[in-house]
Coordinates of C-alpha atoms and ligand atoms in Angstrom, one line a residue:
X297 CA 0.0 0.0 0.0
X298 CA 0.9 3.6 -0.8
X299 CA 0.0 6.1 1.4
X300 CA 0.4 10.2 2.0
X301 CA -0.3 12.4 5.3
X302 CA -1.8 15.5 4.2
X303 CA -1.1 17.8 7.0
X304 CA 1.3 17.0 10.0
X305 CA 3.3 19.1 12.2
X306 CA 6.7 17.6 12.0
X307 CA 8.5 21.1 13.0
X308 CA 6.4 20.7 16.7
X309 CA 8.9 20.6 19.2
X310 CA 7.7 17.7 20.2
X311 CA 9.6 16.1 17.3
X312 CA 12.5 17.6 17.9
X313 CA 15.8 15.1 18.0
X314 CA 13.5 12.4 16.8
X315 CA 12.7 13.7 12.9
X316 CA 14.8 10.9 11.4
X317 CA 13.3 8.1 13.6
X318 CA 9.7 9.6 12.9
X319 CA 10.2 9.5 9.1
X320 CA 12.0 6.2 8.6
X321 CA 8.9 4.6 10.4
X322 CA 6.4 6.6 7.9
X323 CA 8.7 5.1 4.9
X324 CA 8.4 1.7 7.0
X325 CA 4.8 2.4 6.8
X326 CA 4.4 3.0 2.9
X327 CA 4.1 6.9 3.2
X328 CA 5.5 8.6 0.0
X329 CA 4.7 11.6 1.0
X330 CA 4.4 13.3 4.4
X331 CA 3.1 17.3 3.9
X332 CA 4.5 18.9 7.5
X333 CA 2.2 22.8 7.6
X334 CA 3.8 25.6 9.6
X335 CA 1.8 28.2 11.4
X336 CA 4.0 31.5 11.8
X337 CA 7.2 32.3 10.2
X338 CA 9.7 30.2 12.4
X339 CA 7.8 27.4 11.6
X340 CA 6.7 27.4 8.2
X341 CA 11.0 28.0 7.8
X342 CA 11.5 25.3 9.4
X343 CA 8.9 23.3 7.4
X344 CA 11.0 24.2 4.8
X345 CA 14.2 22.5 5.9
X346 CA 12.7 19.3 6.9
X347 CA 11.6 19.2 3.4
X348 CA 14.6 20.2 2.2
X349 CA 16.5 17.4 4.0
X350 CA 13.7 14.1 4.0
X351 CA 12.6 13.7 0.3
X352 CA 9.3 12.2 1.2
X353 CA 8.6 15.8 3.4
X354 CA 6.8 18.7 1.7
X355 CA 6.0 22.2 3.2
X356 CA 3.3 24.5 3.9
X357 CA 3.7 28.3 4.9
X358 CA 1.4 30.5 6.3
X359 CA 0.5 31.7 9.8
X360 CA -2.9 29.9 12.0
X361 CA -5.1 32.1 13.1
X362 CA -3.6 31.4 16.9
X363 CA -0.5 32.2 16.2
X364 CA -1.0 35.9 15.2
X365 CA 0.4 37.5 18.4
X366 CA 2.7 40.3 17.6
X367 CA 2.2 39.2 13.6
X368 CA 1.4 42.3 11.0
X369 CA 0.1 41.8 7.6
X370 CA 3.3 43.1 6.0
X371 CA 4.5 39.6 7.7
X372 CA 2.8 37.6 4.5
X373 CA 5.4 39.3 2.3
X374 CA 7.9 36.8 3.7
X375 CA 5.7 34.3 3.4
X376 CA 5.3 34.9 0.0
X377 CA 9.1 34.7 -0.5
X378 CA 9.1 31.6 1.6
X379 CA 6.3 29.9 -1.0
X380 CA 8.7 30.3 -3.7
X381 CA 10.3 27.2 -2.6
X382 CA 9.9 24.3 -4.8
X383 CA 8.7 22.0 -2.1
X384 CA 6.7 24.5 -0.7
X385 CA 3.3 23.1 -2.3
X386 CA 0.9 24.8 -0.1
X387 CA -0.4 27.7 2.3
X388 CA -1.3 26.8 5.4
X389 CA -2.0 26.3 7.9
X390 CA -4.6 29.2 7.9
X391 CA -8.1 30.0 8.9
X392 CA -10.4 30.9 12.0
X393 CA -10.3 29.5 15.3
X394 CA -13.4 30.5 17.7
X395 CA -13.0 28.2 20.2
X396 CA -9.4 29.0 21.7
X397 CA -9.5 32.6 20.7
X398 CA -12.9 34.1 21.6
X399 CA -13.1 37.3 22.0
X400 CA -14.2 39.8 19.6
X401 CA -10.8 41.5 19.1
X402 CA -8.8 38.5 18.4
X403 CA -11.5 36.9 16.2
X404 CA -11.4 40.1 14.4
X405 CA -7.7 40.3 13.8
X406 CA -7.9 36.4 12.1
X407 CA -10.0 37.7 9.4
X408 CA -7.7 39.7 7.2
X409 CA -5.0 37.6 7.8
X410 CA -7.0 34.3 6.1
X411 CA -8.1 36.8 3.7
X412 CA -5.3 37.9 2.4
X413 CA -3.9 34.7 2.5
X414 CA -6.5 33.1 0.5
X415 CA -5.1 36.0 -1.7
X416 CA -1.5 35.1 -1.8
X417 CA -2.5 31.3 -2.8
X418 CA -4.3 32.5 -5.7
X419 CA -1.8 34.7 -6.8
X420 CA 0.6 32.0 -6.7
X421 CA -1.2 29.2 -8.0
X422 CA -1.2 27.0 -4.7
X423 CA -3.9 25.4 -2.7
X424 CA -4.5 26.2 0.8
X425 CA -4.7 24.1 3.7
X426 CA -7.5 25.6 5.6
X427 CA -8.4 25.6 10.1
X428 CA -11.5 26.0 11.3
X429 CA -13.0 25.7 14.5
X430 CA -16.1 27.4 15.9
X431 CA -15.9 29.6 13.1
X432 CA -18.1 27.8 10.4
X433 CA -20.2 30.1 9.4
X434 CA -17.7 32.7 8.9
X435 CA -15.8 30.5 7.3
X436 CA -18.3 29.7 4.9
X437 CA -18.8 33.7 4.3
X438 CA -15.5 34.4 3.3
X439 CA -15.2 31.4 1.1
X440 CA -17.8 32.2 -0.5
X441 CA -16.3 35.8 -1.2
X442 CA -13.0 34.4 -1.4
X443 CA -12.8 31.6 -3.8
X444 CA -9.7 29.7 -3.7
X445 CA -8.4 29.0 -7.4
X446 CA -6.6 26.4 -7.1
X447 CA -8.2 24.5 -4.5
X448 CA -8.2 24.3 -1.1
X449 CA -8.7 21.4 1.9
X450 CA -10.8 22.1 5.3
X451 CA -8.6 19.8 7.0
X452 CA -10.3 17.8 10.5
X453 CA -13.4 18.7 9.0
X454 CA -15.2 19.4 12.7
X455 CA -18.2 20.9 11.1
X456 CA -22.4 19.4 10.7
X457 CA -23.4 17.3 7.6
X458 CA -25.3 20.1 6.3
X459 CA -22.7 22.4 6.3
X460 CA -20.4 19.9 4.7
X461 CA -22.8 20.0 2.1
X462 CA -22.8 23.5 1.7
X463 CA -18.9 23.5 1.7
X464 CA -18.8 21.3 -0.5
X465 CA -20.2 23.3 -3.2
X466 CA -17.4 25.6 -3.0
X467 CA -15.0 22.4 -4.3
X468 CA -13.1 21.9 -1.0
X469 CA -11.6 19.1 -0.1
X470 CA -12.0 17.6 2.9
X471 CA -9.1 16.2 5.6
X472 CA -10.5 13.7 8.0
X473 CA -8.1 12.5 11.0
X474 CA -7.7 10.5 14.1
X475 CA -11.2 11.6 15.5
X476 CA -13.3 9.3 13.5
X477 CA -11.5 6.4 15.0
X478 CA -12.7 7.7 18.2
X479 CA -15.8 5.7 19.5
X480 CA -17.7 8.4 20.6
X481 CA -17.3 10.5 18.1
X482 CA -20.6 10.1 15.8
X483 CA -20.6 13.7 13.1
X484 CA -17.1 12.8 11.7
X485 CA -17.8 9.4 10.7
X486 CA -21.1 10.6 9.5
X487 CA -19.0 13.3 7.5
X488 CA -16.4 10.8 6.0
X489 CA -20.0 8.9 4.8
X490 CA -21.1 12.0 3.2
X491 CA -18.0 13.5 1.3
X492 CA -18.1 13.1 -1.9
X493 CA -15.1 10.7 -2.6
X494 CA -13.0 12.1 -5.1
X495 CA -13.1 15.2 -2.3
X496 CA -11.4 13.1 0.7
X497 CA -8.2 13.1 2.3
X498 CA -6.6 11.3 5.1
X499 CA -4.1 13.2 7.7
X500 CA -2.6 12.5 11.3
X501 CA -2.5 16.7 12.5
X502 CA 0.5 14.9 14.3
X503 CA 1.6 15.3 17.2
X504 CA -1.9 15.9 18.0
X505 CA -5.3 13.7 17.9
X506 CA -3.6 9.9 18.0
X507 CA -6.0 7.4 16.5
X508 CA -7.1 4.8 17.6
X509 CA -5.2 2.0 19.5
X510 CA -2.7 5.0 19.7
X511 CA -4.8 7.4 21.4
X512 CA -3.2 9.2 24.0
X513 CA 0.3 8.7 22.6
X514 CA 2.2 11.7 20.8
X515 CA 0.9 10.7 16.9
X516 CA 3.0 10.7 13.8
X517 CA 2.9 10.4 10.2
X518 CA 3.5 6.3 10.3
X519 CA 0.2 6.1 12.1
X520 CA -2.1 7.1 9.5
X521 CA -2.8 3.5 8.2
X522 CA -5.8 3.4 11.1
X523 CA -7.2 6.7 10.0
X524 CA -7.2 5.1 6.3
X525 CA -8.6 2.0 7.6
X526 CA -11.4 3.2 9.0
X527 CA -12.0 5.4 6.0
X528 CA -12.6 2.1 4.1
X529 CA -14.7 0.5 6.8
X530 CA -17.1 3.8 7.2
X531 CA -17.5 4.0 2.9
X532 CA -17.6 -0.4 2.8
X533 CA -14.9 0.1 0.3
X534 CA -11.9 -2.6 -0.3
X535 CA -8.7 -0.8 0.9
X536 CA -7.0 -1.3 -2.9
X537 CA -9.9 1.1 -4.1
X538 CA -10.0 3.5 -1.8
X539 CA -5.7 4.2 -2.0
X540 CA -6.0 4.7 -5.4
X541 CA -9.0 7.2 -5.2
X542 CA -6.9 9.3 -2.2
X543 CA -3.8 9.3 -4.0
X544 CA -5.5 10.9 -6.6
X545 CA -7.2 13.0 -4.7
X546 CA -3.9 13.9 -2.9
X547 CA -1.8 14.4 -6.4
X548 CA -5.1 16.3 -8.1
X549 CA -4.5 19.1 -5.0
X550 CA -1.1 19.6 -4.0
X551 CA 0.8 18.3 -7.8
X552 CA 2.8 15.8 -5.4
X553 CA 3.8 12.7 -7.9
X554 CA 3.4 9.7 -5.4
Ligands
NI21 NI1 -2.6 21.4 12.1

């Protein structure tokens, strides 16, 4: 089996020391591609040197809506510079987060900056790899205002069904990760049924949101074999079919060759 992790943090400093060890059990795992998203400037640099040293690491660059402390717009100019890189093949990680940063200044602040990040990707021709949390509505809004051109993925899709549907009509992608493996967890496995297939993509978000029998543990890229798995049992789909439909679908959006 082939597979790819679509967004993972392997610039958290909970990697640190152990990048080499984290990547050789991905390639173990059959992981030809492992896409590692910053979320300020440090970050997103450093995304950029793991993927300049591990061949099967890409990068993202951009900065997450809660990490905009002491960040000004003039900021995306580097960011910019930074996406130049040719295994830079996204921005990201971007969007609005409600639910850690709730009050009305703050939430206020995270709008231009997605905004005009959505610009940048458009300008440059990449997708965007896109956060939201508590924020769905306005999310939706500036989508809807804001088309990304050259695609985009709501990665841990957290939202209804019926806003899913409503996304989806935008022609987003959607990234689905160690939460549907979790037993109580009923609207992401309900989400993974409804996506439309050619519009699915598997991710760990590691070092966060372990799946299960790893839950608990720090997660990595090598563990995204159970997220996969139980994307074939929740669409009753043999696993041979649904690889070659998610490598597709992973190729189509970020021009990766796996
Ligand atoms: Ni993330």
């Amino acid at each position: 089996m082939i597979y790819f992790d679509s967004h993972c943090h392997l610039n958290d400093e909970r990697f640190l020391g152990q990048e080499e060890e984290v990547v050789f059990r991905a390639k173990e795992a059959g992981l030809k591609a492992i896409l590692c998203l910053g979320y300020d400037l440090p970050s997103s640099k450093q995304a950029i040197a793991l993927a300049e040293h591990f061949d099967i690491v890409y990068a993202a660059v951009g900065f997450h809506p809660q990490n905009l402390e002491g960040a000004r717009l003039e900021d995306l100019a580097e960011i910019e510079t930074l996406a130049h890189h040719p295994k830079v093949v996204a921005i990201g990680e971007v969007g609005l987060d409600y639910y850690w940063e709730n009050d009305e200044a703050t939430k206020q602040r995270q709008r231009p900056f997605f905004i005009e990040q959505i610009a940048l990707a458009n300008k440059l021709g990449l997708p965007l790899s896109i956060h939201a949390r508590e924020a769905t509505e306005d999310m939706y809004q500036i989508l809807k205002a804001n088309r990304p051109t050259a695609g985009a993925v709501l990665h841990c899709y957290s939202g209804s069904v019926e806003m899913l549907r409503e996304f989806a009509k935008l022609d987003l992608y959607f990234g689905f990760d160690g939460p549907i493996t979790y037993k109580n967890s009923v609207n992401p496995k309900a989400c993974v049924q409804e996506a439309s297939l050619n519009r699915l993509l598997v991710e760990t978000d590691s070092p966060y949101l372990a799946p299960v029998p790893k839950r608990g543990q720090t997660n990595e890229p090598s563990y995204i074999p159970y997220i996969f798995d139980q994307v074939a049992s929740l669409r009753g789909m043999e696993k041979e079919s649904l690889e070659q439909v998610l490598n597709q679908n992973f190729e189509n959006l970020f021009h990766v060759k796996l």
